[in-house]
mmCIF file of C-alpha atoms in Angstrom:
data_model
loop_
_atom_site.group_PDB
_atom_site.id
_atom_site.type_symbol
_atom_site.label_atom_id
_atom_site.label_comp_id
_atom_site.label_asym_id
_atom_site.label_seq_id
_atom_site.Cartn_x
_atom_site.Cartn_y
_atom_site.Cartn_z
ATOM 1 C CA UNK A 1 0.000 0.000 0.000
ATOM 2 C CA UNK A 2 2.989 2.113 0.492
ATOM 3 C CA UNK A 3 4.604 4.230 -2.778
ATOM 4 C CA UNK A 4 7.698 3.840 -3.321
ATOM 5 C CA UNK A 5 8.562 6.272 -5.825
ATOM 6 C CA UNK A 6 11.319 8.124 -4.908
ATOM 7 C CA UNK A 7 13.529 4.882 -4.389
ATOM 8 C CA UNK A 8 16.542 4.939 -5.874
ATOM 9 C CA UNK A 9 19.620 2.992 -5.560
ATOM 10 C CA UNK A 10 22.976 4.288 -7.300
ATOM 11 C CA UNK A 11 26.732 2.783 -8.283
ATOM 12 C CA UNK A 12 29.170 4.027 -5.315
ATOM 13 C CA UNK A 13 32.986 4.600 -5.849
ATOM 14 C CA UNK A 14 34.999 5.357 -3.002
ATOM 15 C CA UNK A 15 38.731 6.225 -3.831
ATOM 16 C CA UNK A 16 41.383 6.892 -0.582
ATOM 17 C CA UNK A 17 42.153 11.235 -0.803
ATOM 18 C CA UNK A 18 44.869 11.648 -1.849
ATOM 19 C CA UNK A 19 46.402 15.696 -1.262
ATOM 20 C CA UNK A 20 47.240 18.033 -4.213
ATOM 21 C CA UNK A 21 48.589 20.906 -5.663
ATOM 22 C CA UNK A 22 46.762 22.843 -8.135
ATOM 23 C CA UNK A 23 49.403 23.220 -11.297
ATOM 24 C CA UNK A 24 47.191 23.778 -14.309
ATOM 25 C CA UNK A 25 48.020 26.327 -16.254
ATOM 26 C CA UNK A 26 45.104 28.914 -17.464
ATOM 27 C CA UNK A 27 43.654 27.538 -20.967
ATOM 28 C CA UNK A 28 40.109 28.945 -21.950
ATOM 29 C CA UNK A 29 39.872 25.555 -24.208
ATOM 30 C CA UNK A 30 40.476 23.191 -21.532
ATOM 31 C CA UNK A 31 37.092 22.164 -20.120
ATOM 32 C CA UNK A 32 37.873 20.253 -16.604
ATOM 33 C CA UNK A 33 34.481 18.663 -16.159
ATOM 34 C CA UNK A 34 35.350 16.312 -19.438
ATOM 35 C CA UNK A 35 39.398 16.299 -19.087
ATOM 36 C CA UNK A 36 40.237 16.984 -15.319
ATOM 37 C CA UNK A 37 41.859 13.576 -13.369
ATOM 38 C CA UNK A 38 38.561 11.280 -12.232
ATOM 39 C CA UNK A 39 36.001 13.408 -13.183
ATOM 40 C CA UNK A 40 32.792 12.780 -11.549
ATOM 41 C CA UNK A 41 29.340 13.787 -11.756
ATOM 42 C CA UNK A 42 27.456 14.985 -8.791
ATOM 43 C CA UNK A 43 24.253 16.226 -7.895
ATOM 44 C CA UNK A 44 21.139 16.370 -5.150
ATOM 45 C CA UNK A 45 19.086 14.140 -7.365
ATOM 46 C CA UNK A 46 19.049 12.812 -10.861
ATOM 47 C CA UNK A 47 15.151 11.531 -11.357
ATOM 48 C CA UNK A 48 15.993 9.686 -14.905
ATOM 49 C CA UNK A 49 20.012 8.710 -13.662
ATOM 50 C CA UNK A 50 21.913 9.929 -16.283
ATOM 51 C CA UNK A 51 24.894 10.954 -14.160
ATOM 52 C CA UNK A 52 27.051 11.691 -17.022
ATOM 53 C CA UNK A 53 24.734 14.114 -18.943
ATOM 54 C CA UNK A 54 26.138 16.900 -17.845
ATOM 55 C CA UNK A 55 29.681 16.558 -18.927
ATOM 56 C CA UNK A 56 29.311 14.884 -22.176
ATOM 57 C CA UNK A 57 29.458 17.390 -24.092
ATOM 58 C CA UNK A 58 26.269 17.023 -25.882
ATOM 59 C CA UNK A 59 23.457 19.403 -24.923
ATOM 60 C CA UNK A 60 20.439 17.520 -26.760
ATOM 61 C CA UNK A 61 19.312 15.747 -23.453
ATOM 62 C CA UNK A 62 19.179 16.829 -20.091
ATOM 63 C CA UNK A 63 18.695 15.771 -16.305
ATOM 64 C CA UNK A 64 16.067 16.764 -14.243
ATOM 65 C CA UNK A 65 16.530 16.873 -10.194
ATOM 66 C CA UNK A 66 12.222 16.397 -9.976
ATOM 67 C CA UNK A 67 12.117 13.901 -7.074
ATOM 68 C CA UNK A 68 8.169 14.815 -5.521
ATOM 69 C CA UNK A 69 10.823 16.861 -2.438
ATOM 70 C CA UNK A 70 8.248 19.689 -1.561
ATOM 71 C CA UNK A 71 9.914 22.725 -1.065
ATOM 72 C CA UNK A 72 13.502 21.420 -1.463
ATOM 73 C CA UNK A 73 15.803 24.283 0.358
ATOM 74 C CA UNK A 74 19.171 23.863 -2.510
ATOM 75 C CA UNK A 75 19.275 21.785 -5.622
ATOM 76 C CA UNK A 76 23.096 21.567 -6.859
ATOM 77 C CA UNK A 77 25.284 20.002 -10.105
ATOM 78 C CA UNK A 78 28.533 19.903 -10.065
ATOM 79 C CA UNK A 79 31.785 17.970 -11.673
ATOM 80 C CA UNK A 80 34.705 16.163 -8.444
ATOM 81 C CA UNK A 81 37.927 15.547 -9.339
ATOM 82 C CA UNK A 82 40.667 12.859 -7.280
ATOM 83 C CA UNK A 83 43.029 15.983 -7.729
ATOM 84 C CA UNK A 84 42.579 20.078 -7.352
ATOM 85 C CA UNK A 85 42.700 22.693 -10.305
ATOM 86 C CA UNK A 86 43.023 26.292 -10.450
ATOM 87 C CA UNK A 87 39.099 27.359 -11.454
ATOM 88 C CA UNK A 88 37.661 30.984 -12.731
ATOM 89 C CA UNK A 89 35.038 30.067 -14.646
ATOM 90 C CA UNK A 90 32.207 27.587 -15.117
ATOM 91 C CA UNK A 91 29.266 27.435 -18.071
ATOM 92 C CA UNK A 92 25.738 26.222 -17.427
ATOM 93 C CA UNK A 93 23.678 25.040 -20.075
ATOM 94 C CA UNK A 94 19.896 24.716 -18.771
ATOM 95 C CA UNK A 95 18.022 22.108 -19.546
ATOM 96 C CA UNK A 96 13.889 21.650 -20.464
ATOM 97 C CA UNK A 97 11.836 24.170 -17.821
ATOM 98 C CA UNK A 98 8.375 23.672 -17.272
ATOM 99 C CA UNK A 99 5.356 25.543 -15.978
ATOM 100 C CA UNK A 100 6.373 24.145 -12.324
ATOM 101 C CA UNK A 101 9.904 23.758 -12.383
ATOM 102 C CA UNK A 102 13.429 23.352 -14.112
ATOM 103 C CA UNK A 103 15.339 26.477 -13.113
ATOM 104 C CA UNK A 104 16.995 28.024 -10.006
ATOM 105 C CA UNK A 105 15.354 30.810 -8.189
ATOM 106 C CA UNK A 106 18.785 31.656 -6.452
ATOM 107 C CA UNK A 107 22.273 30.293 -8.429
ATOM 108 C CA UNK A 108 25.775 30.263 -7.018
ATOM 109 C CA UNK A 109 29.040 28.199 -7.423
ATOM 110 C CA UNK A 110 30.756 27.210 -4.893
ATOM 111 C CA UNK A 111 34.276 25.006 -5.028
ATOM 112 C CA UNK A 112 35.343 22.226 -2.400
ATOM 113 C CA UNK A 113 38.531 23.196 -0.683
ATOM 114 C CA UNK A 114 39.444 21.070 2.339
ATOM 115 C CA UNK A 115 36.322 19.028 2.503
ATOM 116 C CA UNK A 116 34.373 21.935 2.457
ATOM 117 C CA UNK A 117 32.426 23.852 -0.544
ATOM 118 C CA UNK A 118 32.796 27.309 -0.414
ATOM 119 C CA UNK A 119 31.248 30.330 -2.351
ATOM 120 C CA UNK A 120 33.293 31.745 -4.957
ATOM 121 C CA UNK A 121 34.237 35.551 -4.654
ATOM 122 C CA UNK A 122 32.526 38.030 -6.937
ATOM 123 C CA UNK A 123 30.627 36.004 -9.021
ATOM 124 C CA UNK A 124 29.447 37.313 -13.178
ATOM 125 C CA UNK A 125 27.129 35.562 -14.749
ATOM 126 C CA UNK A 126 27.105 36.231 -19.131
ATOM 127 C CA UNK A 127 23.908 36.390 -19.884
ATOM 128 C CA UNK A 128 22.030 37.460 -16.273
ATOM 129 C CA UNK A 129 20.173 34.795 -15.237
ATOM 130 C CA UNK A 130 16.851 34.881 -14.989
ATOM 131 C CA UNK A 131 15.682 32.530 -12.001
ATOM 132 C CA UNK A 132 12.326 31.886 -13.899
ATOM 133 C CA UNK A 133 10.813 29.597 -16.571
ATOM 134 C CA UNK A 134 12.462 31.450 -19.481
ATOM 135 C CA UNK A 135 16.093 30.383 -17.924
ATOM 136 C CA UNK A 136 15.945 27.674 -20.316
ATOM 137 C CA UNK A 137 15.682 25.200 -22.503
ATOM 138 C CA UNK A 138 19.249 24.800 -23.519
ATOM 139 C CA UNK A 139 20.671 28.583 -22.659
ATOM 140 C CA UNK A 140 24.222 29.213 -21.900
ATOM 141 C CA UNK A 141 25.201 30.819 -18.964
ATOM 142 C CA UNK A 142 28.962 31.705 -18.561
ATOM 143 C CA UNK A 143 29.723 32.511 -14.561
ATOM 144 C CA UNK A 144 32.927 33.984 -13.935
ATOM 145 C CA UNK A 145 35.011 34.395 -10.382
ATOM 146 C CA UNK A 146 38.225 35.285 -9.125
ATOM 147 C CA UNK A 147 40.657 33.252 -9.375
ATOM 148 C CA UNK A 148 40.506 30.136 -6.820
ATOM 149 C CA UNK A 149 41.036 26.126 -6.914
ATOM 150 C CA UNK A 150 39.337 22.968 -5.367
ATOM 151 C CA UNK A 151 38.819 19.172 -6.153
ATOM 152 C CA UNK A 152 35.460 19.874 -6.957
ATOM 153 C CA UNK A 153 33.046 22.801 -8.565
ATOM 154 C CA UNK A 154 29.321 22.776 -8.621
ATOM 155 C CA UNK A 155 26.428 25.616 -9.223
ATOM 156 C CA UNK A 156 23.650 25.596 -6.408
ATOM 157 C CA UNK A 157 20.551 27.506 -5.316
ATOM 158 C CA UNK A 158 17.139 27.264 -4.671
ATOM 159 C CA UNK A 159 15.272 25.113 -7.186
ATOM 160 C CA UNK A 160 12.094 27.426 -9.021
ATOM 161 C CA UNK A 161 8.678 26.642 -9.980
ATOM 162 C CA UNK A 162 6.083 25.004 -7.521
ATOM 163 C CA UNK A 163 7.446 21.518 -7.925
ATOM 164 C CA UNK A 164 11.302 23.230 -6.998
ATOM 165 C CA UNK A 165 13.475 21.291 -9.509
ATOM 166 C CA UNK A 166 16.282 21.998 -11.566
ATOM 167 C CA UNK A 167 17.374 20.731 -14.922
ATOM 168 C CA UNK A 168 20.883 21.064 -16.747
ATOM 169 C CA UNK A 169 22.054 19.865 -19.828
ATOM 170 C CA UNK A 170 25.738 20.800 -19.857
ATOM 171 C CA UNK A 171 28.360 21.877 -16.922
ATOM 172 C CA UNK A 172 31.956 23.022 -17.706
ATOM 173 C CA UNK A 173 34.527 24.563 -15.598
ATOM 174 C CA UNK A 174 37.483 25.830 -16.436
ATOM 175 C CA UNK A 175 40.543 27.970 -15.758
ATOM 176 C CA UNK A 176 40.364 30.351 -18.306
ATOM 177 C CA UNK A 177 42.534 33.220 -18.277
ATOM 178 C CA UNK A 178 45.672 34.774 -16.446
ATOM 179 C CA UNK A 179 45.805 36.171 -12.894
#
């Protein structure tokens, strides 16, 4: 009698940390999420579980994070690495938005330094983004920061819409130009 909808079981990989130095050099060409050492795919929720979606370079499909969570307080995608880079920049592409959901009503990017993800300084974002329905389908969002590094990058906010969701169909990050 019981639903059980929002079951879900995933792969898990667990590798042993192992410290680093940051030592890329800038290169605007050089997306991380497909090329950076062990890249993995993260995120709050993936409702049709195609993990790699987002860094595949392809922007014809996306993922939705629609899970039936009422009022979920952050939604997040982001790309982890087994080793740090130097990081300035990172692209969104939305994916599909519908009339109750599929865009962020607050977006950030944050980096994981130490364990911990932190909020990059003085975030641009090339287009503005909109934070309603019309952030999407397929729109590119370039989000520049200062200069800064971590084993990990991801965009988060509050997901939109009445059924607060997110979708993406492509995330790069990348160092892009010289401090």
């Amino acid at each position: 009698g019981k639903s059980n909808y929002s079951f879900g079981l995933r792969k898990l990989s667990v590798a042993p940390f192992v410290a680093s130095t940051p030592r890329n050099a800038p290169d605007p060409k050089n997306n991380l999420a497909v090329t950076g050492a062990g890249a993995t795919p993260i995120e709050k929720a993936a409702r049709y579980g195609r993990v790699h979606a987002w860094n595949d370079g392809r922007t014809n499909q996306s993922e939705s994070s629609y899970d039936c969570e009422a009022d979920k307080p952050a939604d997040f995608w982001g790309i982890e690495w087994t080793r740090a880079y130097h990081l300035d920049r990172v692209v969104y592409v939305s994916g599909e938005t519908f009339a109750d959901g599929g865009w962020f009503d607050d977006l950030r990017v944050q980096v994981r330094q130490h364990f911990h993800w932190v909020d990059v300084n003085r975030p641009r974002t090339n287009p503005t983004y909109p934070h309603d329905r019309s952030a999407g389908p397929r729109k590119r969002y370039v989000l520049d920061f200062e200069p800064t590094w971590g084993d990990g990058v991801r965009i988060i906010g509050k997901p939109g819409g009445s059924a607060t969701y997110t979708t993406i169909a492509e995330l790069e990050a990348y160092y892009a130009r010289q401090v």
